Amino acid sequence: MLCFACQSTIGANDNWCAQCGAAVAKRVDPDSEQRFVTILRADVVDSTGLVADLDPEEAVSRLEPALAAMRGAVRQFGGIVSKELGDGLAAVFGAPIADDNHAPLACHAAIELVRRVAALGDSGLQVRVGLHSGRVVAYMVASEYSKVYEIGGAAQHLAARLEAAAEPNQIYASEACQKLAEGNVQFEFLGRRQLKGFSEALPIYRVTGATDVSSWRVRRARSVARFVNRSNETALLRRLAQDAGPNRQTALLIGDPGIGKSRLVHEFVDELTREGWLPFHAECSPNLQGAPFSTLKSLMLSILEGAAADTDGPTRLIGLQRSAIDAVLDRPISDPEWSELEPHARGRAISEACCAILEGVVVRRRAVILIEDLHWIDRASETVMASLASLPVPGLLVLLTSRPNGVPDWVARCNAEVAALRSLGEDAGREMLDDILGSSANMADLKSRVVLHTASVPLFIEEVCRSLKDSGVLRGHWGDLALARPVGDLGIPSSIQGVIATRLDRISKEERSLLQIAAALGPQSMESMLRTVAGLSPEALQRCLIALDRAEFLVRIDVEQDGLLEFPHEMVRQVTYDSMVEKLRESVHARIFAALEANGSSHDEPNRLCYHAMRAKDWQKAFSYGRTAARKSLARSAFADAANYFEIAMTALDKTPFARSREADAVDLRIEARTAFMSAGKVAEWFDLGRDAEGRANAIDDIGRKVAAMAVRSGAQNFYGTPIEAIETGEEVARLAGEWGNPGWLNLAQYSLGQAYFIAGRYRDAEQMLGQACLRLSEPKASAPPGTTPKTLELLSCMMKSVTHTTLGEIDTGAEFHQRASTIANESNRPFDRVGAGYSAGCLALGRGNPGEAAAILEDAFAITQKYGIRLFVPVITCHLGIAYLEQGRLADARITLVEAREVARSVSYTSIVLRTSIYLALALSRLGDVQAALNMLREARNTARQQGFSGLEAEALFGEATVSPASNENDRTSILHKLRAAIAIASSSGTKPLLHRAEALLNGMLADPQGEPWRH
């Protein structure tokens, strides 16, 4: 640790710097936490110029009034001054106690700050302010004599840059702050500007003023769904309204923010208004908690306005009563008797006057008073509100709303009916989503995810949907939205983070610590595991769990199953987890990891152990368990999961100390991982595995591992490169594997080389090389490299040999080798093996001229690829499925299927299938009438095939061009004859008899009828 003053080294236990004597500032790590807040930065413009010629005392006297004004404005709106900078300050809103209104409060504080400094009357004192909402690390810094609350992180730098960019007496805000405060504050968009230290220009907003729109109106304007459900609560309010005839009735609706309190009471008050009730309304505001009588003033203005509109006019006030009301409404008072009253007497007079006005109104007509957000009521209004809510007059209904932690004591004395609002049920949540998203069946999965993610809290549902629309995941209009792209993580909108954090701040430190452990464990946790990791006594644990259950943070769902607990929705868990600083997260995950290992979970749950080891930064264990989890995923054909765990294992291993043994493990891991990446269709990553492994093997001079790595790269090049490159590498690998004397790698090398020959159109070389592999793999002691089995490698070799013989027109031999592949697939019943056998079966059916049978086989194989994520086979299967549809005459199905096959092939860099699908898609387009598009596609495919060495596909493209091209003149006929002869030459050279026979038949038909085109039919 270094001294903040002189940067000298300080011992861990020193309180003073030995060099300069400065007190040591020590950060209290246990109190450090992440917070989503709004940061305010303000300074005096050109302060250096203002005090340059002044002595120190004069300089302080010149700037101190502005600093005092800044402090006062920040504190008025609940902010914390985290640092004073001589000529300015940094403040934070939303910490150390969370407040979901942190952005509007910061904006109001900034407006007040500028106003207060201007009110000093010193024209030389001008300020500029920057505001930004974002995630920070908040902590206490303790020195010998004091503690200071500070914040750290990139968010504060953006606030500082905005402050520096602002004009004198201007307030600049980031887009994040603007979005959170929009509706409560007025903004002007200034465009995008380049700020120092930021690579891209950022949108900047100028705060122009505060709005007089109530919070309810802001929320109502943003709402995109109609009011749903709440039948029980509405029935309660309806009963109270009926009972208000003979006696005043009071109801209190309690609920967490976003649960729908305001929506419910406003909907009900609107109903009463239509029935002839007089509505009076006041909303307690967090911005006005420090303003005396702010809530009462709002209510009295509403009552007086309503009374004035009544036919009999408002209640007439005399003497002190009139002065009392004028005092509440901030009107001038001329009555000398009022000024002589003691404060308590004035309070009593205000209460009596307000009650008198209300009684006078209710006597003539039924009235409903709605007081919202009682938890924010100012102190001066409280006593009067208690009196108004207790008035024993018939025809009065008083409705109050509050968060659970802010209910005043006097509410209980009003004999109020209390209703605690909970989340909507799943059905109501889906009904709300039907209103927001629309009724399309394509939205069913998203609706289910949103319901689970939000636990059907109305605000959360709306904000998550809004976030998806703003990000472009959803397009269209509210009530008729469509998915523009796949939905990833639903996330937590910034508008919700503060709401959840506010709830979290209501629980004790011990309860919060336990909740953080549960968040690290995941959506669900066992009571026994929590007890082990937290180290709490049984009594303390139960006390915390009861409190967390009551607060709906951690709900017990199965008492018998070891006390199974779960978070009500993912957002609570994520906000809880995000509140931990990295050091605390590491500690929690390390304790969880140790508990899981002690419980013997290493065999059954390597994925959980890998997860916690990674987050505990136990790299060696993360590598070990990541590899085990990858192997288990491979065993159940979960290829995407296997690839993910292999990546984790590779990352973790690279973080361990360098050693030759580590590099050997790294090479082996990449070689083993190839099957997962290959099957998952991650061809580029598969290629990189081989290349990276080869480089590492070279670095440690390990020839055996180098050959293995080259074999991995060679296999990937069949998909990722040109045939020439694939064959060159494949031949070298086969030679080296033979010289090295490792039969397993030789078998894989021969299979990969046979596949490379096939892709290049060298079909005779392919069937011979694949034949060698099939022969060797049929031996009793056949071997295969790590990551595969001899039987699966034999199946792949037989599959490719069958497809090769079918392409050559040797149907009987193709059927023989397909039968061997099918037998292995039936014995293993592995999804990957079944898809491989399905591919050769489909090709064989096409070769026999049975496209209907081929389509049925390939459709089954495609279903398996989708179910198990065998993405590498998807373009191959769908390509041949499209060909089967084409040969059946199902042209529309063929076009759709071939387009999809081509897109998937492009996404996995499977070049040969991109070309093959393009050829047959062109044939489908031609038969659908778009001949020109077909010709363009065929020419492009033919040129690419020729340039990159796909001779077999070049021949197919040439034949396709010949069948599609119109023969309207002699030049066209000459061109067609040239293409047919070129296709025949390639087919004859490669031995592809089916293509050769079709091309020769077409050529002979054209030559036999030089005047027309009957040869086409």
Coordinates of C-alpha atoms in Angstrom, one line a residue, residues 389-691:
A389 CA -58.0 10.4 7.2
S390 CA -59.8 10.1 10.6
L391 CA -62.7 12.5 10.0
P392 CA -65.9 10.8 11.2
V393 CA -68.0 12.0 8.3
P394 CA -70.2 9.9 6.0
G395 CA -69.6 9.8 2.3
L396 CA -65.8 9.9 2.5
L397 CA -63.4 7.3 1.2
V398 CA -59.7 7.8 1.9
L399 CA -57.3 5.7 -0.2
L400 CA -53.6 5.6 0.7
T401 CA -50.7 3.9 -1.0
S402 CA -47.2 3.2 0.5
R403 CA -44.2 1.0 0.2
P404 CA -43.8 -1.5 3.1
N405 CA -41.1 0.5 4.9
G406 CA -42.7 3.9 5.0
V407 CA -46.2 3.5 6.6
P408 CA -46.7 6.2 9.3
D409 CA -48.0 5.2 12.7
W410 CA -51.2 7.2 12.5
V411 CA -52.5 5.0 9.7
A412 CA -53.2 2.2 12.2
R413 CA -55.3 4.7 14.3
C414 CA -57.5 5.4 11.3
N415 CA -58.8 1.8 11.4
A416 CA -57.6 1.5 7.8
E417 CA -58.3 -1.7 5.8
V418 CA -54.8 -2.9 4.7
A419 CA -54.3 -4.8 1.5
A420 CA -50.8 -6.0 0.6
L421 CA -50.3 -6.2 -3.2
R422 CA -48.4 -9.1 -4.6
S423 CA -47.2 -9.9 -8.1
L424 CA -49.7 -10.8 -10.8
G425 CA -50.4 -14.5 -11.2
E426 CA -48.8 -16.2 -14.3
D427 CA -52.1 -16.1 -16.2
A428 CA -52.5 -12.4 -15.6
G429 CA -48.8 -11.8 -16.5
R430 CA -49.4 -13.6 -19.8
E431 CA -52.6 -11.6 -20.4
M432 CA -50.5 -8.4 -19.9
L433 CA -47.9 -9.7 -22.3
D434 CA -50.6 -10.5 -24.9
D435 CA -51.5 -6.8 -24.7
I436 CA -47.9 -5.6 -25.0
L437 CA -46.5 -8.1 -27.5
G438 CA -49.5 -9.3 -29.4
S439 CA -51.1 -12.7 -29.7
S440 CA -48.7 -14.3 -32.3
A441 CA -47.8 -17.9 -31.5
N442 CA -44.2 -17.1 -32.2
M443 CA -44.1 -15.0 -29.0
A444 CA -45.2 -17.9 -26.7
D445 CA -41.6 -18.8 -25.7
L446 CA -40.6 -15.2 -25.0
K447 CA -43.8 -14.7 -22.9
S448 CA -42.9 -17.7 -20.8
R449 CA -39.4 -16.4 -20.3
V450 CA -40.5 -12.9 -19.4
V451 CA -43.1 -14.3 -16.8
L452 CA -40.3 -16.4 -15.2
H453 CA -37.8 -13.6 -15.4
T454 CA -40.1 -10.9 -13.8
A455 CA -42.3 -13.1 -11.6
S456 CA -45.2 -11.1 -13.2
V457 CA -44.4 -7.8 -11.5
P458 CA -46.2 -5.3 -13.8
L459 CA -43.5 -2.7 -14.0
F460 CA -40.8 -5.3 -14.6
I461 CA -42.8 -6.9 -17.4
E462 CA -43.2 -3.5 -19.2
E463 CA -39.6 -2.4 -18.7
V464 CA -38.2 -5.7 -19.9
C465 CA -40.4 -5.5 -23.0
R466 CA -39.4 -1.9 -23.6
S467 CA -35.7 -2.8 -23.3
L468 CA -36.1 -5.5 -25.9
K469 CA -37.9 -3.1 -28.2
D470 CA -35.4 -0.3 -27.7
S471 CA -32.5 -2.7 -28.4
G472 CA -34.0 -3.9 -31.7
V473 CA -34.8 -7.4 -30.6
L474 CA -38.5 -6.6 -31.1
R475 CA -39.8 -4.6 -34.0
G476 CA -43.3 -3.2 -34.8
H477 CA -45.9 -1.4 -32.7
W478 CA -47.0 -2.2 -29.1
G479 CA -49.6 -4.9 -29.3
D480 CA -48.2 -6.2 -32.6
L481 CA -44.5 -6.9 -32.2
A482 CA -42.4 -9.4 -34.0
L483 CA -38.9 -10.9 -33.2
A484 CA -36.2 -9.2 -35.3
R485 CA -33.5 -11.6 -34.0
P486 CA -33.1 -14.3 -31.4
V487 CA -33.6 -13.3 -27.8
G488 CA -30.5 -13.7 -25.7
D489 CA -30.3 -12.7 -22.1
L490 CA -33.3 -10.7 -21.0
G491 CA -31.2 -8.6 -18.7
I492 CA -32.2 -6.0 -16.1
P493 CA -33.2 -2.6 -17.4
S494 CA -31.6 0.3 -15.5
S495 CA -35.0 1.6 -14.6
I496 CA -35.5 -1.6 -12.5
Q497 CA -32.1 -1.9 -10.9
G498 CA -32.8 0.9 -8.4
V499 CA -36.3 -0.5 -7.6
I500 CA -34.8 -3.9 -6.6
A501 CA -31.8 -2.3 -4.8
T502 CA -34.2 -0.2 -2.7
R503 CA -35.8 -3.4 -1.5
L504 CA -32.5 -5.0 -0.8
D505 CA -31.5 -2.1 1.5
R506 CA -34.4 -2.9 3.8
I507 CA -32.8 -6.1 5.0
S508 CA -30.1 -6.5 7.6
K509 CA -26.5 -6.9 6.8
E510 CA -26.6 -10.6 8.0
E511 CA -29.6 -11.3 5.8
R512 CA -28.0 -9.6 2.8
S513 CA -24.8 -11.6 3.2
L514 CA -26.9 -14.8 3.2
L515 CA -28.8 -13.6 0.2
Q516 CA -25.5 -12.9 -1.7
I517 CA -24.4 -16.5 -1.0
A518 CA -27.7 -17.8 -2.4
A519 CA -27.3 -15.5 -5.4
A520 CA -23.8 -17.0 -6.1
L521 CA -25.3 -20.5 -5.8
G522 CA -27.8 -19.8 -8.5
P523 CA -31.6 -19.6 -8.9
Q524 CA -32.1 -22.4 -6.4
S525 CA -30.2 -23.4 -3.3
M526 CA -30.4 -25.9 -0.5
E527 CA -30.7 -24.8 3.1
S528 CA -27.9 -27.2 4.2
M529 CA -25.5 -25.6 1.6
L530 CA -26.4 -22.1 2.8
R531 CA -25.8 -23.2 6.4
T532 CA -22.4 -24.6 5.5
V533 CA -21.2 -21.7 3.4
A534 CA -22.5 -18.9 5.7
G535 CA -21.3 -20.5 8.9
L536 CA -24.4 -19.3 10.8
S537 CA -25.9 -21.0 13.8
P538 CA -29.1 -22.9 13.1
E539 CA -31.1 -20.2 15.0
A540 CA -29.5 -17.3 13.1
L541 CA -29.9 -19.1 9.8
Q542 CA -33.6 -19.7 10.4
R543 CA -34.1 -16.1 11.5
C544 CA -32.5 -14.9 8.3
L545 CA -34.5 -17.3 6.1
I546 CA -37.8 -16.3 7.6
A547 CA -37.0 -12.6 7.1
L548 CA -35.9 -13.2 3.5
D549 CA -39.0 -15.4 2.8
R550 CA -41.3 -12.7 4.3
A551 CA -39.6 -10.1 2.1
E552 CA -40.0 -12.4 -0.9
F553 CA -36.3 -12.5 -1.7
L554 CA -35.7 -16.2 -1.0
V555 CA -38.8 -18.4 -1.0
R556 CA -39.0 -21.8 0.5
I557 CA -40.5 -24.1 -2.1
D558 CA -39.9 -27.6 -0.8
V559 CA -39.6 -28.3 2.9
E560 CA -39.0 -32.0 2.5
Q561 CA -36.3 -31.8 -0.1
D562 CA -33.6 -30.5 2.2
G563 CA -35.3 -27.1 2.4
L564 CA -35.2 -26.1 -1.3
L565 CA -35.2 -22.3 -1.7
E566 CA -35.4 -20.2 -4.8
F567 CA -35.4 -16.6 -5.9
P568 CA -38.9 -15.4 -7.0
H569 CA -37.3 -14.2 -10.2
E570 CA -33.9 -13.9 -11.9
M571 CA -33.7 -10.1 -11.6
V572 CA -33.6 -10.2 -7.8
R573 CA -30.8 -12.8 -7.9
Q574 CA -28.8 -10.8 -10.5
V575 CA -29.0 -7.5 -8.7
T576 CA -28.0 -9.2 -5.4
Y577 CA -25.1 -10.9 -7.2
D578 CA -24.0 -7.7 -8.9
S579 CA -23.9 -5.8 -5.6
M580 CA -20.9 -7.8 -4.5
V581 CA -17.4 -6.4 -5.4
E582 CA -15.1 -8.8 -7.2
K583 CA -13.1 -9.6 -4.1
L584 CA -16.2 -10.6 -2.1
R585 CA -17.5 -12.7 -5.1
E586 CA -14.2 -14.7 -5.2
S587 CA -14.4 -15.3 -1.5
V588 CA -18.1 -16.5 -1.7
H589 CA -17.4 -18.8 -4.7
A590 CA -14.3 -20.2 -3.0
R591 CA -16.4 -21.2 0.1
I592 CA -19.1 -22.7 -2.1
F593 CA -16.5 -24.6 -4.1
A594 CA -14.9 -26.0 -0.9
A595 CA -18.4 -27.0 0.4
L596 CA -19.3 -28.8 -2.8
E597 CA -16.0 -30.7 -2.9
A598 CA -16.4 -31.7 0.8
N599 CA -19.9 -33.0 0.0
G600 CA -18.4 -35.3 -2.7
S601 CA -20.0 -33.5 -5.7
S602 CA -17.0 -33.9 -7.9
H603 CA -18.3 -36.9 -9.8
D604 CA -21.9 -35.9 -10.1
E605 CA -21.6 -32.1 -10.6
P606 CA -18.4 -31.2 -12.3
N607 CA -20.2 -28.4 -14.1
R608 CA -21.1 -26.7 -10.8
L609 CA -17.6 -27.2 -9.5
C610 CA -16.2 -25.7 -12.6
Y611 CA -18.5 -22.7 -12.4
H612 CA -17.5 -21.9 -8.8
A613 CA -13.8 -22.7 -9.3
M614 CA -13.6 -20.2 -12.2
R615 CA -15.3 -17.5 -10.2
A616 CA -13.1 -18.3 -7.2
K617 CA -10.1 -18.0 -9.6
D618 CA -8.9 -21.5 -8.7
W619 CA -7.5 -22.0 -12.2
Q620 CA -6.1 -25.5 -11.7
K621 CA -9.4 -26.8 -10.3
A622 CA -11.4 -24.9 -13.0
F623 CA -9.3 -26.6 -15.7
S624 CA -9.8 -30.1 -14.1
Y625 CA -13.6 -29.8 -13.6
G626 CA -14.1 -28.0 -16.8
R627 CA -12.5 -30.8 -18.8
T628 CA -14.6 -33.4 -16.8
A629 CA -17.8 -31.4 -17.5
A630 CA -16.9 -31.2 -21.2
R631 CA -16.4 -35.0 -21.3
K632 CA -19.7 -35.7 -19.6
S633 CA -21.4 -33.3 -22.0
L634 CA -19.8 -35.1 -25.0
A635 CA -21.0 -38.4 -23.6
R636 CA -24.7 -37.3 -23.8
S637 CA -24.2 -35.6 -27.2
A638 CA -24.6 -32.1 -25.7
F639 CA -22.0 -30.6 -28.1
A640 CA -22.6 -26.9 -27.5
D641 CA -22.2 -27.4 -23.7
A642 CA -19.1 -29.5 -24.3
A643 CA -17.5 -26.8 -26.4
N644 CA -18.3 -24.2 -23.8
Y645 CA -16.7 -26.3 -21.0
F646 CA -13.7 -27.0 -23.1
E647 CA -13.3 -23.3 -23.7
I648 CA -13.5 -22.7 -19.9
A649 CA -10.9 -25.4 -19.3
M650 CA -8.5 -24.0 -21.9
T651 CA -8.9 -20.5 -20.5
A652 CA -8.3 -21.7 -16.9
L653 CA -5.3 -23.8 -17.8
D654 CA -3.7 -20.8 -19.6
K655 CA -3.9 -18.8 -16.3
T656 CA -1.8 -21.4 -14.4
P657 CA 2.0 -20.9 -14.2
F658 CA 3.8 -21.7 -17.4
A659 CA 5.5 -25.1 -17.6
R660 CA 6.2 -27.8 -20.3
S661 CA 3.7 -30.1 -18.7
R662 CA 1.1 -27.3 -18.8
E663 CA 1.7 -26.8 -22.5
A664 CA 1.4 -30.5 -23.1
D665 CA -1.9 -30.5 -21.3
A666 CA -3.0 -27.5 -23.3
V667 CA -2.3 -29.3 -26.6
D668 CA -4.1 -32.5 -25.5
L669 CA -7.1 -30.4 -24.4
R670 CA -7.4 -28.8 -27.8
I671 CA -7.0 -32.1 -29.5
E672 CA -9.7 -33.6 -27.3
A673 CA -12.0 -30.6 -27.8
R674 CA -12.1 -30.9 -31.6
T675 CA -15.1 -33.3 -31.6
A676 CA -17.2 -30.9 -29.6
F677 CA -16.4 -27.9 -31.8
M678 CA -16.7 -29.9 -34.9
S679 CA -20.1 -31.3 -34.0
A680 CA -21.4 -27.9 -32.8
G681 CA -20.5 -26.5 -36.2
K682 CA -17.8 -24.2 -34.8
V683 CA -15.6 -24.8 -37.8
A684 CA -13.4 -21.6 -37.5
E685 CA -12.8 -22.4 -33.8
W686 CA -12.1 -26.0 -34.7
F687 CA -9.4 -24.9 -37.2
D688 CA -7.9 -22.5 -34.6
L689 CA -7.7 -25.3 -32.1
G690 CA -5.5 -27.3 -34.4
R691 CA -3.4 -24.3 -35.4

